[in-house]
CSV table of C-alpha atoms and ligand atoms in Angstrom, one decimal:
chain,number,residue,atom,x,y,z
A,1,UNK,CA,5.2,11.4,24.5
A,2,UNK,CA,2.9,13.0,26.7
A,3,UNK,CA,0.1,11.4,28.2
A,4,UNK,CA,-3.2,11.5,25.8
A,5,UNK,CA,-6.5,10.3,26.5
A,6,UNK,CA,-8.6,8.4,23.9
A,7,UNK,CA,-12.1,10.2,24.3
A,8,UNK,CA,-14.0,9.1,21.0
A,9,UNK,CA,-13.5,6.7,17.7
A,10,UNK,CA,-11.2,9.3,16.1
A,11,UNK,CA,-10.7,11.7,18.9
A,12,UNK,CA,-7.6,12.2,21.4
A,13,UNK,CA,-6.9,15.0,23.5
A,14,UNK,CA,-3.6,15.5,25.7
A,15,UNK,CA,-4.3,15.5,29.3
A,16,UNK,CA,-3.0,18.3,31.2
A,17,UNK,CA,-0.5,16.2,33.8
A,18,UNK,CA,2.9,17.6,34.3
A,19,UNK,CA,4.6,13.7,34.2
A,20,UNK,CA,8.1,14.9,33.3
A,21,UNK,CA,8.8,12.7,30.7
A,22,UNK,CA,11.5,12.8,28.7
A,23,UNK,CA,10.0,15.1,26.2
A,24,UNK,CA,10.3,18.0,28.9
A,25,UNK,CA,14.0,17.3,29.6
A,26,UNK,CA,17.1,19.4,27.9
A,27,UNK,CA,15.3,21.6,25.4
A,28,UNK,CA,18.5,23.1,24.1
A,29,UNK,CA,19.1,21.3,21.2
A,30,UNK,CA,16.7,23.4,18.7
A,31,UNK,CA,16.5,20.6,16.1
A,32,UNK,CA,13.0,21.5,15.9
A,33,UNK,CA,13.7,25.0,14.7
A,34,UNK,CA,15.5,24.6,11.5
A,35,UNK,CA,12.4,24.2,9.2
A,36,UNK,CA,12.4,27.6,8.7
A,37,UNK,CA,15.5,27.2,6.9
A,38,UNK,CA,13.6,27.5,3.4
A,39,UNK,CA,13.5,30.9,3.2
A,40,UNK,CA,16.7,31.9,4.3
A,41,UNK,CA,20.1,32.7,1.6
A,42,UNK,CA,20.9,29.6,-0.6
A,43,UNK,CA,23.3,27.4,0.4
A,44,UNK,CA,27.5,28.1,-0.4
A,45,UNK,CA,28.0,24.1,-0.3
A,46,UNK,CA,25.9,21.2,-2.0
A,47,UNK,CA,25.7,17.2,-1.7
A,48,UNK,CA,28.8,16.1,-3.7
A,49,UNK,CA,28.3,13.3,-5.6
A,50,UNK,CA,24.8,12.8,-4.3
A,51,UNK,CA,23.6,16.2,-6.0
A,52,UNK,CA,23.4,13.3,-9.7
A,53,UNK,CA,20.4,11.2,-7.5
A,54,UNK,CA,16.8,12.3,-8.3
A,55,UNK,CA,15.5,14.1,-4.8
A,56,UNK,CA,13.4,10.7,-4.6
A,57,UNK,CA,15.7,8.3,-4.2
A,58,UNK,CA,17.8,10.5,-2.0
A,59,UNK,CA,14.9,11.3,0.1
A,60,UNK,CA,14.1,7.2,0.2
A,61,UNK,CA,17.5,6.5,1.2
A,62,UNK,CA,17.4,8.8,3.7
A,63,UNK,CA,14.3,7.5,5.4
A,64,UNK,CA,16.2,4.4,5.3
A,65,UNK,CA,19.1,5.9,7.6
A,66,UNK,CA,18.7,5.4,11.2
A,67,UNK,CA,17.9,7.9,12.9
A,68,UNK,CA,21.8,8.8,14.3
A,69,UNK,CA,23.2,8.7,10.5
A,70,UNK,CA,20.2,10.9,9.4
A,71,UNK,CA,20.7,13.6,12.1
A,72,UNK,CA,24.4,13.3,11.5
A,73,UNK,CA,23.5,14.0,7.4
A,74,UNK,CA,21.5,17.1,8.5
A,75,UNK,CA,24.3,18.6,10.3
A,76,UNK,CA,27.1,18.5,7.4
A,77,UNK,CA,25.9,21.4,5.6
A,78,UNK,CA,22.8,23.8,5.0
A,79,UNK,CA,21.9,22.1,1.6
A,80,UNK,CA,21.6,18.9,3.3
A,81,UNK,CA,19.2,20.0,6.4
A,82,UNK,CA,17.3,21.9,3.5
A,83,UNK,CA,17.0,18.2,1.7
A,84,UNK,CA,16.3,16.6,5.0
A,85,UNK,CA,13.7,19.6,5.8
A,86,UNK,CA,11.9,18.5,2.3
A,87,UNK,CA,11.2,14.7,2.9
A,88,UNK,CA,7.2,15.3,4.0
A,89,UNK,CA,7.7,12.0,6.5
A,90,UNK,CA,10.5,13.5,8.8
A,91,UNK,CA,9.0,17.7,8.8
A,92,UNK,CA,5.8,15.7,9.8
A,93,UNK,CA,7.9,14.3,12.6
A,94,UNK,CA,9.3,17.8,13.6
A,95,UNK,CA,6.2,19.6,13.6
A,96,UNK,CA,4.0,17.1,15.1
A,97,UNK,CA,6.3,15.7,17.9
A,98,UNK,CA,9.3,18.2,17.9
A,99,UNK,CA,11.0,17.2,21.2
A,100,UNK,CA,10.9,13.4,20.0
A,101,UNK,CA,14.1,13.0,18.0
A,102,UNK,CA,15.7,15.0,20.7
A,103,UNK,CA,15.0,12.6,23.1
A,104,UNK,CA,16.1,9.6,20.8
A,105,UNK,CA,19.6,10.8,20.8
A,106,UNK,CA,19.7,12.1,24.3
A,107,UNK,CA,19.0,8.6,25.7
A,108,UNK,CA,21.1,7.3,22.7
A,109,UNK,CA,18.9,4.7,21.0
A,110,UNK,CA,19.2,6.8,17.5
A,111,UNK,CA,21.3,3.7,16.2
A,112,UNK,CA,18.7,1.3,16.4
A,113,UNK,CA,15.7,2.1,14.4
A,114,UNK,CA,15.1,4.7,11.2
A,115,UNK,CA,12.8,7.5,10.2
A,116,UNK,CA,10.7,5.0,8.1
A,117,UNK,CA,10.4,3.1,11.2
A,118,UNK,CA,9.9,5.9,13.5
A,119,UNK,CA,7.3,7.9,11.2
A,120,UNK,CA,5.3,4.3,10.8
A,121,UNK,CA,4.9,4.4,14.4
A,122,UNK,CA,3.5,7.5,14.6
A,123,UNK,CA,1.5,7.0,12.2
A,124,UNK,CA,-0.7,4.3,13.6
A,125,UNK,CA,-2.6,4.4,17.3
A,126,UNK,CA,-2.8,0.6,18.2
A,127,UNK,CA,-0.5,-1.0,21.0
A,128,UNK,CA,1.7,-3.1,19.6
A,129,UNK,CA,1.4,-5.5,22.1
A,130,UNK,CA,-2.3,-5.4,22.9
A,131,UNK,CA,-4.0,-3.9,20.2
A,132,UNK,CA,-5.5,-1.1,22.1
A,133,UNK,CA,-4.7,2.5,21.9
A,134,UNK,CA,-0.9,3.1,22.3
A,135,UNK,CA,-0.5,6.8,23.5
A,136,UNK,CA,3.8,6.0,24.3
A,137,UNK,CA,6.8,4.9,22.5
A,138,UNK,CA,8.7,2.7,23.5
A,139,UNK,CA,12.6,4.4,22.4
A,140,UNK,CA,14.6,1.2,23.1
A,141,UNK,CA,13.4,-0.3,19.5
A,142,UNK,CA,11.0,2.0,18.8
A,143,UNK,CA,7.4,0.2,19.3
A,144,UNK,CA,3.7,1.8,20.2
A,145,UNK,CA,2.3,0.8,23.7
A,146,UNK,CA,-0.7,1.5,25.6
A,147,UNK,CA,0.2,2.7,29.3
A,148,UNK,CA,-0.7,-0.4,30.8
A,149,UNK,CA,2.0,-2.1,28.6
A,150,UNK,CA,4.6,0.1,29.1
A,151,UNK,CA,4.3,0.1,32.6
A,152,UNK,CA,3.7,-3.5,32.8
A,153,UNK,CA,4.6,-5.6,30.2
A,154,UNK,CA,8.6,-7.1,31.0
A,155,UNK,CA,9.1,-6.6,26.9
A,156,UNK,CA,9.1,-3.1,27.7
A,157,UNK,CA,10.9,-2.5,31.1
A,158,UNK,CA,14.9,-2.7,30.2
A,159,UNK,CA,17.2,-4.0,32.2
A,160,UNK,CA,20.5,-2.7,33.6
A,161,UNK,CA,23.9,-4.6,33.0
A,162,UNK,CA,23.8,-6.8,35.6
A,163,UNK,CA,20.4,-8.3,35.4
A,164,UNK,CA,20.3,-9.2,31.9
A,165,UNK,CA,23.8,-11.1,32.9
A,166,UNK,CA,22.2,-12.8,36.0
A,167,UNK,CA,18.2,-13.5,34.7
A,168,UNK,CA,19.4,-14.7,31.1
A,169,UNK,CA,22.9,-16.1,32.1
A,170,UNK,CA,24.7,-13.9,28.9
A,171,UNK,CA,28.6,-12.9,28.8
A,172,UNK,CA,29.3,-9.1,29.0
A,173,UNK,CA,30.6,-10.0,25.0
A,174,UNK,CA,27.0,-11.0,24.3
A,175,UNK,CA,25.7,-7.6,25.9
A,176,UNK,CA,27.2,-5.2,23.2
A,177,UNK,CA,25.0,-7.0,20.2
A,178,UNK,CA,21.3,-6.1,22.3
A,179,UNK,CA,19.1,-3.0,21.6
A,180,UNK,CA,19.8,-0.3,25.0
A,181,UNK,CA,19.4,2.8,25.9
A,182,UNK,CA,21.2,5.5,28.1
A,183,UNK,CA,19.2,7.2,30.7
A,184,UNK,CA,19.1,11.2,30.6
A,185,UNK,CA,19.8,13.6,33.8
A,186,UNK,CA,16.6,15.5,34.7
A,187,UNK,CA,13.5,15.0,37.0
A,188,UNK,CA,11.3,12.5,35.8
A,189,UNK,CA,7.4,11.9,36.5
A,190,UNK,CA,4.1,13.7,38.5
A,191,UNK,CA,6.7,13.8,41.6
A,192,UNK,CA,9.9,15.2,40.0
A,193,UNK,CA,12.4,12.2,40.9
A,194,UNK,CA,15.7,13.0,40.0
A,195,UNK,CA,18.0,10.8,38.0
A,196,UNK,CA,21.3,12.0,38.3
A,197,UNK,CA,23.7,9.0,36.1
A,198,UNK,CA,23.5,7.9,32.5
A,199,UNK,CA,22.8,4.4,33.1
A,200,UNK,CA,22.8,1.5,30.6
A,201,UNK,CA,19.7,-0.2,30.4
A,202,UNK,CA,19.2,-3.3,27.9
A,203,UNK,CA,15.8,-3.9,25.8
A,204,UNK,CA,14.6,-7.3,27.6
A,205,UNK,CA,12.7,-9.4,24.5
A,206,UNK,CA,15.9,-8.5,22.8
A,207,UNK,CA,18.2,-10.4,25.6
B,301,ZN,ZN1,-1.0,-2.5,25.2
């Protein structure tokens, strides 16, 4: 997310830093502009043997998907991004913070949390570690943060392959059960490092 600044009780305003975060990175993938599907021609196909489930349970069971097997739903047909489109949780998500589930699947995390998880976060402004406002997710397992946190706390720094091996003494079997991301290309932060390789990077309280 980008950087915001608390400035009153119930106030928050986005501060105008270019920080390259992952939200500015590959802004091909247009998931964000298929809401506008509702007024469009009707759909030729529908949901099978889903289309007997009242919208409200499909919509709950959806919200229940992680995020991977939701986006995967959305992309069989029209008639299920139009049912997708309709649950008020995830076209909050799209309209809100556009770029976000983007950036889930680009750094590959979209397996290990769900919408319902994901909208819940967004839906609150405390730190999950401190308490204080949290103006960043943290994608690895999905959790708020406060700056300080994410920049300081280990819970929230990942580590690569070999030192979760060497600091918690795991086998590489161990490694494919733990919460990790992939790293995106792109430039990253105020002073535009690049980061050319996907790297594996493992969520550290998980290890
Ligand atoms: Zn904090």
């Amino acid at each position: 997310m980008a950087a915001i600044q608390k400035t009153s009780e119930s106030t928050y305003i986005f501060l105008k830093i270019a920080d390259n975060t992952l939200d500015d990175i590959d802004r091909q993938f247009g998931l964000e502009n298929q809401l506008d599907l509702d007024s469009s021609p009707p759909p030729r196909y529908g949901l099978g043997a889903l289309e007997r489930l009242p919208l409200e349970i499909i919509h709950l069971a959806l919200m229940q998907l992680d995020i991977q097997s939701f986006t995967d739903f959305r992309r069989v047909n029209k008639r299920t991004r139009l049912i997708t489109n309709s649950i008020p949780q995830y076209r909050n998500i799209l309209i809100h913070t556009p770029e976000l589930i983007r950036g889930i699947i680009n750094i590959e995390t979209a397996r290990n949390f769900s919408c319902q998880d994901l909208y819940k976060k967004l839906s609150t402004a405390e730190c999950d570690h401190c308490g204080e406002f949290g103006g960043y997710l943290y994608l690895v397992t999905c959790h708020r943060v406060c700056l300080l946190c994410f920049t300081e706390e280990t819970d929230y720094l990942p580590l690569s392959r070999k030192d979760v091996m060497r600091k918690f003494g795991l086998e590489s079997e161990l490694l494919a059960n733990l919460p990790r991301m992939r790293s995106f290309p792109g430039r990253y932060s105020p002073r535009e490092i690049k980061c050319r390789r996907h790297e594996t990077l493992f969520d550290h309280s998980a290890a």
